Amino acid sequence: MIELRDVAKRFGEQVVLDGVDFTVADGETVALLGPSGTGKSVLLKHIIGLIKPDRGSVIVDGLDVPRLRRNELRQLRYRIGYVFQNGALFDSMNVFENVRLGISDTDKFDDLAYSRDAVTRCIRLVNLAPETIEKYPAELSGGMRKRVGIARAIVGEPDYLLYDEPTSGLDPVNADIIDDLVKQLDKELGVTSVMVTHDVRGAFRVADRLALLSEGKIVMQGTQQEFLASDSPKVREFLERDFQNATLPEA
Amino acid sequence: MPPSPQRFDLRRSIGRIVLGALAHVGRFSMLVVEFFRGLKEPKIWVPRAMDEAWNIGIGSLFIVLLVSAFAGAVTALQAGYQFQGNLPWFVVGTLVTQSIVLELGPVLTGLILAGRIGARYAAEIGTMRVTEQIDALESLGRSPASHLLVPRVVAGLVMVPVLVIFADVIGVAMGWFSARQVMPLTDADFAYGAQAYYRPFDAYYSLIKAFFFAGAITFIPCYMGFNTSQGAEGVGRSTTGAVVSASVLILLLDTLLAQLLLTV
């Protein structure tokens, strides 16, 4: 379970998070929505301990993340897969080496046969050809890089998956492929997921629950139906902007 | 009513500068601590350090030899011009050897590498920072220090002294060769001059300087890279800052080490 209580963060004069309360139950997939620049990625980085809050607590599986010791944080990170916005693949390594870095168990990492097998399995799981593992990030398209990023996040068999804008910058077809992939992985791996996005349509397709972050606060958390029924001006404004040209599933 | 122009507040400005400097000192100290922590993972940094050592050594050898050769030649020619008719010719051997080994070999090598290696390290690590590759390493439970910092610093600490040895040898050899071409100086004169005031400590001093310069050439650019922000512009700023800071630190260390180790 992931729980953020009264989390506040500012960078210089700019207040990014201002008392955020946010909860994700085990096995759930929650989409964190919000316009660009509202601190969604900052919130996600708090969960994995890449950023420490100025105030409040970040609890993952009962562990207070900002107060964890170095080694405890490392152990926790082994259980969390993080998919970065642009893949954040290491340019100097090929896809195999990139994905292999996600294997947290040292013995398994050192076992080349296991590594090759695990990497190939994950590459197939994200719908990439096995030959991709020999390629370098510069030889991949944006969508492929994101999928390699997902493969790297899942190869360590994490309990949690955090996606930072997995569909941003992609055309609608590729965005749908990634959304389907997120849905499929959540089902097959049974992980708890948080997906940061400003793509409402994708969030409705993938998430069990949604949360809207605006002006440093969670304005609303709830199901798709609750969001659609909401008369909060901020919620309506955000949904209507994205829904004008979109088709809602079951809505 | 027009807004009143903001008044310059000297105390506030000084306070901001002092706080900024203290923040740099704190972050740099943390990087040094991370370096020593990273050393505990030799399985990760040793192979990478070998690659880096190869890059520094082989990649920089030509330019280091070229610059030291010219420095040796010019030192000999200028010494010949200045001492003509005033001092015995063997003094040229003394001057070339002492100048190259004590000063020009290590300092010129340091400054060349500050540009060549320092710029590369700051740009590489800075780009990794702004493209979230360093965050990705951390999110995977891996230490950026043992993957990025330790290999670069260790490679520098090993290879810069090696390059300085080459620079010293080629600088003196080229000075010797040049002196013989334009002065009535025999090999025996030059060898006598070179040995007359030479102490074994001079060679150690050259290597001690190289070791400290290697620290400046590697640590400062890595620090600048790790603290890069604001995209491509930030990478450019870090790269320039790294080269300038490392070069200035080399000159400061040069003075400090001369004061500490050569003062009678």
Coordinates of C-alpha atoms in Angstrom, one line a residue, chain A residues 45 48 50 70 74 77-78 80 82 84-85 88-91 93 101-103 106 109-110 152 164, chain B residues 34 37-38 41 43 48 127-128 131-143 145-147:
Chain A
K45 CA 9.5 10.6 -7.2
I48 CA 10.5 5.9 -4.6
L50 CA 14.2 10.2 -5.2
R70 CA 20.4 3.9 2.8
R74 CA 17.8 0.3 -1.7
R77 CA 13.6 0.3 -4.5
Y78 CA 14.3 -3.3 -5.6
I80 CA 9.4 -0.8 -7.1
Y82 CA 9.8 3.0 -12.2
F84 CA 10.6 7.2 -16.7
Q85 CA 8.9 9.7 -19.0
A88 CA 15.8 7.2 -19.3
L89 CA 17.8 4.4 -21.0
F90 CA 21.5 4.5 -20.6
D91 CA 22.9 5.6 -24.0
M93 CA 24.5 0.4 -23.1
L101 CA 20.3 -3.5 -14.8
G102 CA 16.7 -4.0 -13.5
I103 CA 17.5 -7.4 -12.1
T106 CA 23.0 -10.0 -7.4
F109 CA 22.3 -10.5 -12.3
D110 CA 25.7 -12.3 -12.4
R152 CA 13.6 -2.7 -17.3
D164 CA 5.7 8.6 -15.4
Chain B
E34 CA 29.8 8.9 -2.0
R37 CA 31.2 4.5 -0.4
G38 CA 31.3 3.6 -4.1
E41 CA 31.7 -2.1 -5.1
K43 CA 32.8 -5.4 -9.2
R48 CA 34.3 0.7 -16.1
T127 CA 23.3 14.9 -19.8
M128 CA 22.6 11.8 -17.8
T131 CA 17.6 13.0 -19.1
E132 CA 16.9 11.2 -15.8
Q133 CA 19.4 8.5 -16.3
I134 CA 20.9 9.1 -12.9
D135 CA 17.5 9.0 -11.3
A136 CA 16.9 5.8 -13.2
L137 CA 20.1 4.3 -11.7
E138 CA 19.0 5.3 -8.2
S139 CA 15.4 4.0 -8.8
L140 CA 17.0 0.6 -9.7
G141 CA 18.7 0.6 -6.3
R142 CA 22.1 1.1 -7.9
S143 CA 24.7 3.6 -6.8
A145 CA 28.8 6.8 -7.5
S146 CA 30.0 3.3 -8.1
H147 CA 28.7 3.4 -11.7

